[in-house]
mmCIF file with all atom_site columns, C-alpha atoms in Angstrom:
data_model
loop_
_atom_site.group_PDB
_atom_site.id
_atom_site.type_symbol
_atom_site.label_atom_id
_atom_site.label_alt_id
_atom_site.label_comp_id
_atom_site.label_asym_id
_atom_site.label_entity_id
_atom_site.label_seq_id
_atom_site.pdbx_PDB_ins_code
_atom_site.Cartn_x
_atom_site.Cartn_y
_atom_site.Cartn_z
_atom_site.occupancy
_atom_site.B_iso_or_equiv
_atom_site.pdbx_formal_charge
_atom_site.auth_seq_id
_atom_site.auth_comp_id
_atom_site.auth_asym_id
_atom_site.auth_atom_id
_atom_site.pdbx_PDB_model_num
ATOM 1   C CA . UNK A 1 1   ? 104.967 141.732 108.214 1.00 49.00 ? 503 UNK A CA 1
ATOM 2   C CA . UNK A 1 2   ? 104.743 141.175 111.938 1.00 55.00 ? 504 UNK A CA 1
ATOM 3   C CA . UNK A 1 3   ? 102.454 138.407 113.114 1.00 56.00 ? 505 UNK A CA 1
ATOM 4   C CA . UNK A 1 4   ? 99.327  139.362 115.109 1.00 62.00 ? 506 UNK A CA 1
ATOM 5   C CA . UNK A 1 5   ? 100.991 137.757 118.141 1.00 59.00 ? 507 UNK A CA 1
ATOM 6   C CA . UNK A 1 6   ? 103.595 140.554 118.095 1.00 64.00 ? 508 UNK A CA 1
ATOM 7   C CA . UNK A 1 7   ? 101.182 143.506 118.000 1.00 75.00 ? 509 UNK A CA 1
ATOM 8   C CA . UNK A 1 8   ? 97.527  144.492 118.144 1.00 90.00 ? 510 UNK A CA 1
ATOM 9   C CA . UNK A 1 9   ? 95.117  142.449 116.059 1.00 96.00 ? 511 UNK A CA 1
ATOM 10  C CA . UNK A 1 10  ? 93.969  144.767 113.288 1.00 97.00 ? 512 UNK A CA 1
ATOM 11  C CA . UNK A 1 11  ? 90.318  144.434 112.289 1.00 97.00 ? 513 UNK A CA 1
ATOM 12  C CA . UNK A 1 12  ? 87.921  145.961 109.768 1.00 98.00 ? 514 UNK A CA 1
ATOM 13  C CA . UNK A 1 13  ? 84.171  145.523 110.313 1.00 97.00 ? 515 UNK A CA 1
ATOM 14  C CA . UNK A 1 14  ? 81.866  145.335 107.272 1.00 97.00 ? 516 UNK A CA 1
ATOM 15  C CA . UNK A 1 15  ? 78.152  145.573 108.095 1.00 94.00 ? 517 UNK A CA 1
ATOM 16  C CA . UNK A 1 16  ? 75.432  147.878 106.778 1.00 89.00 ? 518 UNK A CA 1
ATOM 17  C CA . UNK A 1 17  ? 73.478  147.826 110.043 1.00 91.00 ? 519 UNK A CA 1
ATOM 18  C CA . UNK A 1 18  ? 75.080  150.893 111.574 1.00 89.00 ? 520 UNK A CA 1
ATOM 19  C CA . UNK A 1 19  ? 73.899  150.337 115.152 1.00 90.00 ? 521 UNK A CA 1
ATOM 20  C CA . UNK A 1 20  ? 75.230  146.779 115.155 1.00 89.00 ? 522 UNK A CA 1
ATOM 21  C CA . UNK A 1 21  ? 78.506  147.813 113.534 1.00 91.00 ? 523 UNK A CA 1
ATOM 22  C CA . UNK A 1 22  ? 79.009  150.647 116.022 1.00 92.00 ? 524 UNK A CA 1
ATOM 23  C CA . UNK A 1 23  ? 78.351  148.374 118.998 1.00 91.00 ? 525 UNK A CA 1
ATOM 24  C CA . UNK A 1 24  ? 80.764  145.817 117.578 1.00 92.00 ? 526 UNK A CA 1
ATOM 25  C CA . UNK A 1 25  ? 83.455  148.448 117.118 1.00 94.00 ? 527 UNK A CA 1
ATOM 26  C CA . UNK A 1 26  ? 82.991  149.622 120.711 1.00 94.00 ? 528 UNK A CA 1
ATOM 27  C CA . UNK A 1 27  ? 83.202  146.043 121.957 1.00 93.00 ? 529 UNK A CA 1
ATOM 28  C CA . UNK A 1 28  ? 86.451  145.353 120.108 1.00 95.00 ? 530 UNK A CA 1
ATOM 29  C CA . UNK A 1 29  ? 88.021  148.638 121.163 1.00 93.00 ? 531 UNK A CA 1
ATOM 30  C CA . UNK A 1 30  ? 87.498  147.676 124.800 1.00 94.00 ? 532 UNK A CA 1
ATOM 31  C CA . UNK A 1 31  ? 89.984  144.846 124.242 1.00 93.00 ? 533 UNK A CA 1
ATOM 32  C CA . UNK A 1 32  ? 93.610  145.902 124.656 1.00 92.00 ? 534 UNK A CA 1
ATOM 33  C CA . UNK A 1 33  ? 94.866  143.651 121.865 1.00 94.00 ? 535 UNK A CA 1
ATOM 34  C CA . UNK A 1 34  ? 92.450  144.842 119.153 1.00 96.00 ? 536 UNK A CA 1
ATOM 35  C CA . UNK A 1 35  ? 92.911  147.771 116.778 1.00 96.00 ? 537 UNK A CA 1
ATOM 36  C CA . UNK A 1 36  ? 89.745  148.511 114.780 1.00 96.00 ? 538 UNK A CA 1
ATOM 37  C CA . UNK A 1 37  ? 90.913  150.241 111.609 1.00 96.00 ? 539 UNK A CA 1
ATOM 38  C CA . UNK A 1 38  ? 87.548  150.946 109.997 1.00 96.00 ? 540 UNK A CA 1
ATOM 39  C CA . UNK A 1 39  ? 83.840  150.124 109.849 1.00 95.00 ? 541 UNK A CA 1
ATOM 40  C CA . UNK A 1 40  ? 82.376  149.903 106.344 1.00 95.00 ? 542 UNK A CA 1
ATOM 41  C CA . UNK A 1 41  ? 78.757  149.688 105.220 1.00 93.00 ? 543 UNK A CA 1
ATOM 42  C CA . UNK A 1 42  ? 79.055  148.206 101.714 1.00 94.00 ? 544 UNK A CA 1
ATOM 43  C CA . UNK A 1 43  ? 81.339  146.173 99.466  1.00 95.00 ? 545 UNK A CA 1
ATOM 44  C CA . UNK A 1 44  ? 82.737  149.167 97.582  1.00 95.00 ? 546 UNK A CA 1
ATOM 45  C CA . UNK A 1 45  ? 83.955  151.008 100.680 1.00 96.00 ? 547 UNK A CA 1
ATOM 46  C CA . UNK A 1 46  ? 85.123  147.747 102.268 1.00 96.00 ? 548 UNK A CA 1
ATOM 47  C CA . UNK A 1 47  ? 87.216  146.764 99.262  1.00 96.00 ? 549 UNK A CA 1
ATOM 48  C CA . UNK A 1 48  ? 88.873  150.185 99.136  1.00 97.00 ? 550 UNK A CA 1
ATOM 49  C CA . UNK A 1 49  ? 89.521  150.339 102.889 1.00 97.00 ? 551 UNK A CA 1
ATOM 50  C CA . UNK A 1 50  ? 90.810  146.805 103.327 1.00 97.00 ? 552 UNK A CA 1
ATOM 51  C CA . UNK A 1 51  ? 93.135  146.944 100.322 1.00 97.00 ? 553 UNK A CA 1
ATOM 52  C CA . UNK A 1 52  ? 94.589  150.213 101.663 1.00 97.00 ? 554 UNK A CA 1
ATOM 53  C CA . UNK A 1 53  ? 94.831  149.250 105.344 1.00 97.00 ? 555 UNK A CA 1
ATOM 54  C CA . UNK A 1 54  ? 95.603  145.503 105.050 1.00 96.00 ? 556 UNK A CA 1
ATOM 55  C CA . UNK A 1 55  ? 94.086  144.359 108.366 1.00 97.00 ? 557 UNK A CA 1
ATOM 56  C CA . UNK A 1 56  ? 94.653  140.918 109.846 1.00 97.00 ? 558 UNK A CA 1
ATOM 57  C CA . UNK A 1 57  ? 90.953  140.059 109.979 1.00 97.00 ? 559 UNK A CA 1
ATOM 58  C CA . UNK A 1 58  ? 87.836  141.321 108.212 1.00 98.00 ? 560 UNK A CA 1
ATOM 59  C CA . UNK A 1 59  ? 84.529  140.640 109.936 1.00 97.00 ? 561 UNK A CA 1
ATOM 60  C CA . UNK A 1 60  ? 82.059  140.631 107.035 1.00 96.00 ? 562 UNK A CA 1
ATOM 61  C CA . UNK A 1 61  ? 78.268  140.441 107.005 1.00 94.00 ? 563 UNK A CA 1
ATOM 62  C CA . UNK A 1 62  ? 76.854  138.156 104.310 1.00 92.00 ? 564 UNK A CA 1
ATOM 63  C CA . UNK A 1 63  ? 74.117  140.543 103.224 1.00 90.00 ? 565 UNK A CA 1
ATOM 64  C CA . UNK A 1 64  ? 75.325  143.932 101.997 1.00 93.00 ? 566 UNK A CA 1
ATOM 65  C CA . UNK A 1 65  ? 73.437  146.612 100.045 1.00 92.00 ? 567 UNK A CA 1
ATOM 66  C CA . UNK A 1 66  ? 75.617  146.441 96.924  1.00 94.00 ? 568 UNK A CA 1
ATOM 67  C CA . UNK A 1 67  ? 76.558  142.757 96.934  1.00 91.00 ? 569 UNK A CA 1
ATOM 68  C CA . UNK A 1 68  ? 77.244  139.919 99.317  1.00 93.00 ? 570 UNK A CA 1
ATOM 69  C CA . UNK A 1 69  ? 79.971  138.732 101.628 1.00 94.00 ? 571 UNK A CA 1
ATOM 70  C CA . UNK A 1 70  ? 80.967  135.781 99.451  1.00 95.00 ? 572 UNK A CA 1
ATOM 71  C CA . UNK A 1 71  ? 81.780  137.883 96.391  1.00 95.00 ? 573 UNK A CA 1
ATOM 72  C CA . UNK A 1 72  ? 83.497  140.446 98.607  1.00 96.00 ? 574 UNK A CA 1
ATOM 73  C CA . UNK A 1 73  ? 85.638  137.732 100.215 1.00 97.00 ? 575 UNK A CA 1
ATOM 74  C CA . UNK A 1 74  ? 86.751  136.493 96.817  1.00 96.00 ? 576 UNK A CA 1
ATOM 75  C CA . UNK A 1 75  ? 87.667  140.013 95.693  1.00 96.00 ? 577 UNK A CA 1
ATOM 76  C CA . UNK A 1 76  ? 89.487  140.799 98.934  1.00 97.00 ? 578 UNK A CA 1
ATOM 77  C CA . UNK A 1 77  ? 91.606  137.650 98.967  1.00 96.00 ? 579 UNK A CA 1
ATOM 78  C CA . UNK A 1 78  ? 92.633  138.224 95.360  1.00 95.00 ? 580 UNK A CA 1
ATOM 79  C CA . UNK A 1 79  ? 94.116  141.544 96.498  1.00 96.00 ? 581 UNK A CA 1
ATOM 80  C CA . UNK A 1 80  ? 95.099  140.842 100.141 1.00 96.00 ? 582 UNK A CA 1
ATOM 81  C CA . UNK A 1 81  ? 95.997  137.119 100.238 1.00 94.00 ? 583 UNK A CA 1
ATOM 82  C CA . UNK A 1 82  ? 97.064  137.073 103.909 1.00 94.00 ? 584 UNK A CA 1
ATOM 83  C CA . UNK A 1 83  ? 93.691  138.438 105.088 1.00 97.00 ? 585 UNK A CA 1
ATOM 84  C CA . UNK A 1 84  ? 91.503  136.256 107.326 1.00 97.00 ? 586 UNK A CA 1
ATOM 85  C CA . UNK A 1 85  ? 87.792  136.691 106.630 1.00 97.00 ? 587 UNK A CA 1
ATOM 86  C CA . UNK A 1 86  ? 85.134  135.792 109.193 1.00 96.00 ? 588 UNK A CA 1
ATOM 87  C CA . UNK A 1 87  ? 81.579  135.863 107.875 1.00 95.00 ? 589 UNK A CA 1
ATOM 88  C CA . UNK A 1 88  ? 78.630  137.001 109.943 1.00 91.00 ? 590 UNK A CA 1
ATOM 89  C CA . UNK A 1 89  ? 75.555  135.022 108.990 1.00 83.00 ? 591 UNK A CA 1
ATOM 90  C CA . UNK A 1 90  ? 72.234  134.166 110.540 1.00 74.00 ? 592 UNK A CA 1
ATOM 91  C CA . UNK A 1 91  ? 71.662  131.469 107.947 1.00 66.00 ? 593 UNK A CA 1
ATOM 92  C CA . UNK A 1 92  ? 72.626  127.812 108.074 1.00 71.00 ? 594 UNK A CA 1
ATOM 93  C CA . UNK A 1 93  ? 72.018  127.193 104.367 1.00 81.00 ? 595 UNK A CA 1
ATOM 94  C CA . UNK A 1 94  ? 74.600  124.621 103.288 1.00 85.00 ? 596 UNK A CA 1
ATOM 95  C CA . UNK A 1 95  ? 74.875  126.082 99.801  1.00 86.00 ? 597 UNK A CA 1
ATOM 96  C CA . UNK A 1 96  ? 75.726  129.496 101.208 1.00 88.00 ? 598 UNK A CA 1
ATOM 97  C CA . UNK A 1 97  ? 78.242  128.039 103.653 1.00 90.00 ? 599 UNK A CA 1
ATOM 98  C CA . UNK A 1 98  ? 79.903  126.045 100.870 1.00 91.00 ? 600 UNK A CA 1
ATOM 99  C CA . UNK A 1 99  ? 80.177  129.072 98.580  1.00 92.00 ? 601 UNK A CA 1
ATOM 100 C CA . UNK A 1 100 ? 81.714  131.065 101.419 1.00 93.00 ? 602 UNK A CA 1
ATOM 101 C CA . UNK A 1 101 ? 84.212  128.305 102.218 1.00 93.00 ? 603 UNK A CA 1
ATOM 102 C CA . UNK A 1 102 ? 85.204  127.997 98.569  1.00 93.00 ? 604 UNK A CA 1
ATOM 103 C CA . UNK A 1 103 ? 85.667  131.777 98.426  1.00 95.00 ? 605 UNK A CA 1
ATOM 104 C CA . UNK A 1 104 ? 88.251  131.455 101.210 1.00 95.00 ? 606 UNK A CA 1
ATOM 105 C CA . UNK A 1 105 ? 86.553  132.438 104.482 1.00 96.00 ? 607 UNK A CA 1
ATOM 106 C CA . UNK A 1 106 ? 88.263  131.248 107.649 1.00 96.00 ? 608 UNK A CA 1
ATOM 107 C CA . UNK A 1 107 ? 85.064  130.774 109.609 1.00 93.00 ? 609 UNK A CA 1
ATOM 108 C CA . UNK A 1 108 ? 81.588  131.875 110.567 1.00 94.00 ? 610 UNK A CA 1
ATOM 109 C CA . UNK A 1 109 ? 79.994  133.727 113.474 1.00 92.00 ? 611 UNK A CA 1
ATOM 110 C CA . UNK A 1 110 ? 76.408  134.685 114.227 1.00 88.00 ? 612 UNK A CA 1
ATOM 111 C CA . UNK A 1 111 ? 75.371  138.125 115.405 1.00 84.00 ? 613 UNK A CA 1
ATOM 112 C CA . UNK A 1 112 ? 74.018  136.751 118.670 1.00 85.00 ? 614 UNK A CA 1
ATOM 113 C CA . UNK A 1 113 ? 77.388  135.374 119.829 1.00 85.00 ? 615 UNK A CA 1
ATOM 114 C CA . UNK A 1 114 ? 78.460  136.344 123.335 1.00 86.00 ? 616 UNK A CA 1
ATOM 115 C CA . UNK A 1 115 ? 81.073  139.102 123.384 1.00 86.00 ? 617 UNK A CA 1
ATOM 116 C CA . UNK A 1 116 ? 83.745  136.823 124.843 1.00 88.00 ? 618 UNK A CA 1
ATOM 117 C CA . UNK A 1 117 ? 83.090  134.183 122.176 1.00 90.00 ? 619 UNK A CA 1
ATOM 118 C CA . UNK A 1 118 ? 83.372  136.746 119.405 1.00 92.00 ? 620 UNK A CA 1
ATOM 119 C CA . UNK A 1 119 ? 86.656  138.242 120.585 1.00 93.00 ? 621 UNK A CA 1
ATOM 120 C CA . UNK A 1 120 ? 88.204  134.848 121.341 1.00 94.00 ? 622 UNK A CA 1
ATOM 121 C CA . UNK A 1 121 ? 87.093  133.602 117.918 1.00 93.00 ? 623 UNK A CA 1
ATOM 122 C CA . UNK A 1 122 ? 88.779  136.501 116.133 1.00 95.00 ? 624 UNK A CA 1
ATOM 123 C CA . UNK A 1 123 ? 91.993  135.831 118.045 1.00 95.00 ? 625 UNK A CA 1
ATOM 124 C CA . UNK A 1 124 ? 91.754  132.182 117.026 1.00 94.00 ? 626 UNK A CA 1
ATOM 125 C CA . UNK A 1 125 ? 91.316  133.056 113.351 1.00 95.00 ? 627 UNK A CA 1
ATOM 126 C CA . UNK A 1 126 ? 94.240  135.490 113.480 1.00 94.00 ? 628 UNK A CA 1
ATOM 127 C CA . UNK A 1 127 ? 96.415  132.584 114.675 1.00 92.00 ? 629 UNK A CA 1
ATOM 128 C CA . UNK A 1 128 ? 95.427  130.639 111.562 1.00 91.00 ? 630 UNK A CA 1
ATOM 129 C CA . UNK A 1 129 ? 92.699  128.455 113.064 1.00 92.00 ? 631 UNK A CA 1
ATOM 130 C CA . UNK A 1 130 ? 89.239  127.877 111.573 1.00 91.00 ? 632 UNK A CA 1
ATOM 131 C CA . UNK A 1 131 ? 85.799  128.662 112.959 1.00 90.00 ? 633 UNK A CA 1
ATOM 132 C CA . UNK A 1 132 ? 83.299  125.959 112.072 1.00 90.00 ? 634 UNK A CA 1
ATOM 133 C CA . UNK A 1 133 ? 81.848  123.068 114.021 1.00 86.00 ? 635 UNK A CA 1
ATOM 134 C CA . UNK A 1 134 ? 83.267  119.756 112.711 1.00 86.00 ? 636 UNK A CA 1
ATOM 135 C CA . UNK A 1 135 ? 79.816  118.192 112.326 1.00 87.00 ? 637 UNK A CA 1
ATOM 136 C CA . UNK A 1 136 ? 78.628  121.198 110.318 1.00 88.00 ? 638 UNK A CA 1
ATOM 137 C CA . UNK A 1 137 ? 81.724  121.051 108.116 1.00 89.00 ? 639 UNK A CA 1
ATOM 138 C CA . UNK A 1 138 ? 81.191  117.331 107.428 1.00 88.00 ? 640 UNK A CA 1
ATOM 139 C CA . UNK A 1 139 ? 77.562  117.955 106.480 1.00 88.00 ? 641 UNK A CA 1
ATOM 140 C CA . UNK A 1 140 ? 78.475  120.716 104.045 1.00 88.00 ? 642 UNK A CA 1
ATOM 141 C CA . UNK A 1 141 ? 81.380  118.764 102.551 1.00 88.00 ? 643 UNK A CA 1
ATOM 142 C CA . UNK A 1 142 ? 79.147  115.808 101.722 1.00 86.00 ? 644 UNK A CA 1
ATOM 143 C CA . UNK A 1 143 ? 77.685  118.028 99.001  1.00 81.00 ? 645 UNK A CA 1
ATOM 144 C CA . UNK A 1 144 ? 80.968  118.007 97.108  1.00 79.00 ? 646 UNK A CA 1
ATOM 145 C CA . UNK A 1 145 ? 82.605  114.717 98.115  1.00 77.00 ? 647 UNK A CA 1
ATOM 146 C CA . UNK A 1 146 ? 83.745  112.367 95.377  1.00 67.00 ? 648 UNK A CA 1
ATOM 147 C CA . UNK A 1 147 ? 85.344  108.955 95.320  1.00 59.00 ? 649 UNK A CA 1
ATOM 148 C CA . UNK A 1 148 ? 89.062  108.779 96.126  1.00 60.00 ? 650 UNK A CA 1
ATOM 149 C CA . UNK A 1 149 ? 91.195  109.478 93.064  1.00 54.00 ? 651 UNK A CA 1
ATOM 150 C CA . UNK A 1 150 ? 94.939  109.406 92.262  1.00 53.00 ? 652 UNK A CA 1
ATOM 151 C CA . UNK A 1 151 ? 95.175  113.123 93.098  1.00 52.00 ? 653 UNK A CA 1
ATOM 152 C CA . UNK A 1 152 ? 95.324  111.992 96.736  1.00 52.00 ? 654 UNK A CA 1
ATOM 153 C CA . UNK A 1 153 ? 99.056  111.827 96.095  1.00 65.00 ? 655 UNK A CA 1
ATOM 154 C CA . UNK A 1 154 ? 99.131  115.604 95.669  1.00 80.00 ? 656 UNK A CA 1
ATOM 155 C CA . UNK A 1 155 ? 99.469  115.755 99.465  1.00 88.00 ? 657 UNK A CA 1
ATOM 156 C CA . UNK A 1 156 ? 101.863 113.653 101.487 1.00 90.00 ? 658 UNK A CA 1
ATOM 157 C CA . UNK A 1 157 ? 100.472 111.267 104.069 1.00 90.00 ? 659 UNK A CA 1
ATOM 158 C CA . UNK A 1 158 ? 101.538 113.601 106.868 1.00 93.00 ? 660 UNK A CA 1
ATOM 159 C CA . UNK A 1 159 ? 99.936  116.609 105.164 1.00 94.00 ? 661 UNK A CA 1
ATOM 160 C CA . UNK A 1 160 ? 96.678  114.663 104.840 1.00 91.00 ? 662 UNK A CA 1
ATOM 161 C CA . UNK A 1 161 ? 96.916  113.745 108.534 1.00 93.00 ? 663 UNK A CA 1
ATOM 162 C CA . UNK A 1 162 ? 97.294  117.398 109.513 1.00 95.00 ? 664 UNK A CA 1
ATOM 163 C CA . UNK A 1 163 ? 94.424  118.550 107.289 1.00 93.00 ? 665 UNK A CA 1
ATOM 164 C CA . UNK A 1 164 ? 92.147  115.725 108.472 1.00 92.00 ? 666 UNK A CA 1
ATOM 165 C CA . UNK A 1 165 ? 92.725  116.556 112.141 1.00 94.00 ? 667 UNK A CA 1
ATOM 166 C CA . UNK A 1 166 ? 92.155  120.257 111.583 1.00 91.00 ? 668 UNK A CA 1
ATOM 167 C CA . UNK A 1 167 ? 88.930  119.467 109.740 1.00 90.00 ? 669 UNK A CA 1
ATOM 168 C CA . UNK A 1 168 ? 87.923  117.469 112.813 1.00 91.00 ? 670 UNK A CA 1
ATOM 169 C CA . UNK A 1 169 ? 88.188  120.634 114.882 1.00 89.00 ? 671 UNK A CA 1
ATOM 170 C CA . UNK A 1 170 ? 91.655  120.289 116.413 1.00 92.00 ? 672 UNK A CA 1
ATOM 171 C CA . UNK A 1 171 ? 93.763  123.414 116.858 1.00 93.00 ? 673 UNK A CA 1
ATOM 172 C CA . UNK A 1 172 ? 97.359  123.583 115.657 1.00 94.00 ? 674 UNK A CA 1
ATOM 173 C CA . UNK A 1 173 ? 98.590  122.825 119.177 1.00 94.00 ? 675 UNK A CA 1
ATOM 174 C CA . UNK A 1 174 ? 96.241  119.836 119.505 1.00 95.00 ? 676 UNK A CA 1
ATOM 175 C CA . UNK A 1 175 ? 97.359  118.460 116.134 1.00 95.00 ? 677 UNK A CA 1
ATOM 176 C CA . UNK A 1 176 ? 100.985 118.783 117.226 1.00 96.00 ? 678 UNK A CA 1
ATOM 177 C CA . UNK A 1 177 ? 100.270 116.823 120.398 1.00 96.00 ? 679 UNK A CA 1
ATOM 178 C CA . UNK A 1 178 ? 98.320  114.133 118.537 1.00 95.00 ? 680 UNK A CA 1
ATOM 179 C CA . UNK A 1 179 ? 101.036 113.616 115.914 1.00 94.00 ? 681 UNK A CA 1
ATOM 180 C CA . UNK A 1 180 ? 103.982 114.111 118.306 1.00 95.00 ? 682 UNK A CA 1
ATOM 181 C CA . UNK A 1 181 ? 105.247 117.069 116.287 1.00 94.00 ? 683 UNK A CA 1
ATOM 182 C CA . UNK A 1 182 ? 106.236 120.606 117.203 1.00 95.00 ? 684 UNK A CA 1
ATOM 183 C CA . UNK A 1 183 ? 103.734 123.411 116.692 1.00 95.00 ? 685 UNK A CA 1
ATOM 184 C CA . UNK A 1 184 ? 106.046 125.013 114.121 1.00 95.00 ? 686 UNK A CA 1
ATOM 185 C CA . UNK A 1 185 ? 106.257 121.758 112.169 1.00 96.00 ? 687 UNK A CA 1
ATOM 186 C CA . UNK A 1 186 ? 102.456 121.536 112.053 1.00 96.00 ? 688 UNK A CA 1
ATOM 187 C CA . UNK A 1 187 ? 102.278 125.153 110.890 1.00 95.00 ? 689 UNK A CA 1
ATOM 188 C CA . UNK A 1 188 ? 104.737 124.337 108.118 1.00 95.00 ? 690 UNK A CA 1
ATOM 189 C CA . UNK A 1 189 ? 102.645 121.347 107.040 1.00 95.00 ? 691 UNK A CA 1
ATOM 190 C CA . UNK A 1 190 ? 99.512  123.520 107.120 1.00 95.00 ? 692 UNK A CA 1
ATOM 191 C CA . UNK A 1 191 ? 101.118 126.173 104.930 1.00 94.00 ? 693 UNK A CA 1
ATOM 192 C CA . UNK A 1 192 ? 102.334 123.493 102.531 1.00 94.00 ? 694 UNK A CA 1
ATOM 193 C CA . UNK A 1 193 ? 98.775  122.155 102.244 1.00 94.00 ? 695 UNK A CA 1
ATOM 194 C CA . UNK A 1 194 ? 97.385  125.623 101.502 1.00 94.00 ? 696 UNK A CA 1
ATOM 195 C CA . UNK A 1 195 ? 100.071 126.259 98.898  1.00 93.00 ? 697 UNK A CA 1
ATOM 196 C CA . UNK A 1 196 ? 99.631  122.909 97.130  1.00 92.00 ? 698 UNK A CA 1
ATOM 197 C CA . UNK A 1 197 ? 95.847  123.255 97.023  1.00 92.00 ? 699 UNK A CA 1
ATOM 198 C CA . UNK A 1 198 ? 95.844  126.967 96.192  1.00 92.00 ? 700 UNK A CA 1
ATOM 199 C CA . UNK A 1 199 ? 93.693  127.712 99.254  1.00 93.00 ? 701 UNK A CA 1
ATOM 200 C CA . UNK A 1 200 ? 93.453  130.878 101.348 1.00 92.00 ? 702 UNK A CA 1
ATOM 201 C CA . UNK A 1 201 ? 92.130  129.183 104.486 1.00 93.00 ? 703 UNK A CA 1
ATOM 202 C CA . UNK A 1 202 ? 92.004  125.774 106.117 1.00 92.00 ? 704 UNK A CA 1
ATOM 203 C CA . UNK A 1 203 ? 88.272  125.537 105.464 1.00 93.00 ? 705 UNK A CA 1
ATOM 204 C CA . UNK A 1 204 ? 88.864  126.206 101.774 1.00 94.00 ? 706 UNK A CA 1
ATOM 205 C CA . UNK A 1 205 ? 91.636  123.583 101.778 1.00 93.00 ? 707 UNK A CA 1
ATOM 206 C CA . UNK A 1 206 ? 89.209  121.028 103.243 1.00 92.00 ? 708 UNK A CA 1
ATOM 207 C CA . UNK A 1 207 ? 86.656  121.897 100.550 1.00 92.00 ? 709 UNK A CA 1
ATOM 208 C CA . UNK A 1 208 ? 89.197  121.536 97.728  1.00 91.00 ? 710 UNK A CA 1
ATOM 209 C CA . UNK A 1 209 ? 90.602  118.303 99.145  1.00 90.00 ? 711 UNK A CA 1
ATOM 210 C CA . UNK A 1 210 ? 87.112  116.856 99.513  1.00 89.00 ? 712 UNK A CA 1
ATOM 211 C CA . UNK A 1 211 ? 86.016  117.947 96.048  1.00 87.00 ? 713 UNK A CA 1
ATOM 212 C CA . UNK A 1 212 ? 89.164  116.385 94.568  1.00 86.00 ? 714 UNK A CA 1
ATOM 213 C CA . UNK A 1 213 ? 88.739  113.121 96.453  1.00 85.00 ? 715 UNK A CA 1
ATOM 214 C CA . UNK A 1 214 ? 91.873  113.670 98.537  1.00 86.00 ? 716 UNK A CA 1
ATOM 215 C CA . UNK A 1 215 ? 89.762  113.577 101.706 1.00 86.00 ? 717 UNK A CA 1
ATOM 216 C CA . UNK A 1 216 ? 86.358  112.083 102.431 1.00 85.00 ? 718 UNK A CA 1
ATOM 217 C CA . UNK A 1 217 ? 83.954  113.613 104.982 1.00 84.00 ? 719 UNK A CA 1
ATOM 218 C CA . UNK A 1 218 ? 84.200  110.464 107.081 1.00 83.00 ? 720 UNK A CA 1
ATOM 219 C CA . UNK A 1 219 ? 87.998  110.874 107.180 1.00 78.00 ? 721 UNK A CA 1
ATOM 220 C CA . UNK A 1 220 ? 87.571  113.677 109.676 1.00 72.00 ? 722 UNK A CA 1
ATOM 221 C CA . UNK A 1 221 ? 84.642  112.285 111.626 1.00 62.00 ? 723 UNK A CA 1
#
């Protein structure tokens, strides 16, 4: 499959507020590098559409009439593992954020984001980056942190370095510069981390690593 860098970024919007969804679709279609494949109003139609169309990114509202965005994310990633899910939420409840991260979301946006922020954020996620403020991530991860354990050795020292810096909010390019590595090498380390931890996103990898004692929240302060 071609990378999003080689073609239009394919998106499916999932939101039951039709006026908001329609305005979002219009906004994205004004951007030359976006291809909006569908707009769905519930989990059932979203699951069917996304499995069939295999977009790069799904922009999913947390509250849906027949379920919620967390359960939908889990179901989607079980069927479309390469999918990046961005959750729309007006809530800052740490429990909700943690459940979403552990389901595999790549980041969060609020419905009042400026148009330029929203489009740039979706491009960032499509490149494999995460969308969450480092201080917010640390706060949420303190809910699951445990003392360091021997499973730290599951990841190499360099893999832990890469994951720690990404948790601190650095992009792939910034991590490469900090560690004096090529961008491709950092991407390879990132993919190795996801594979070893069984994670769908970098945020989920941080959550697993923190829960297992591989990382501590203060490691990425």
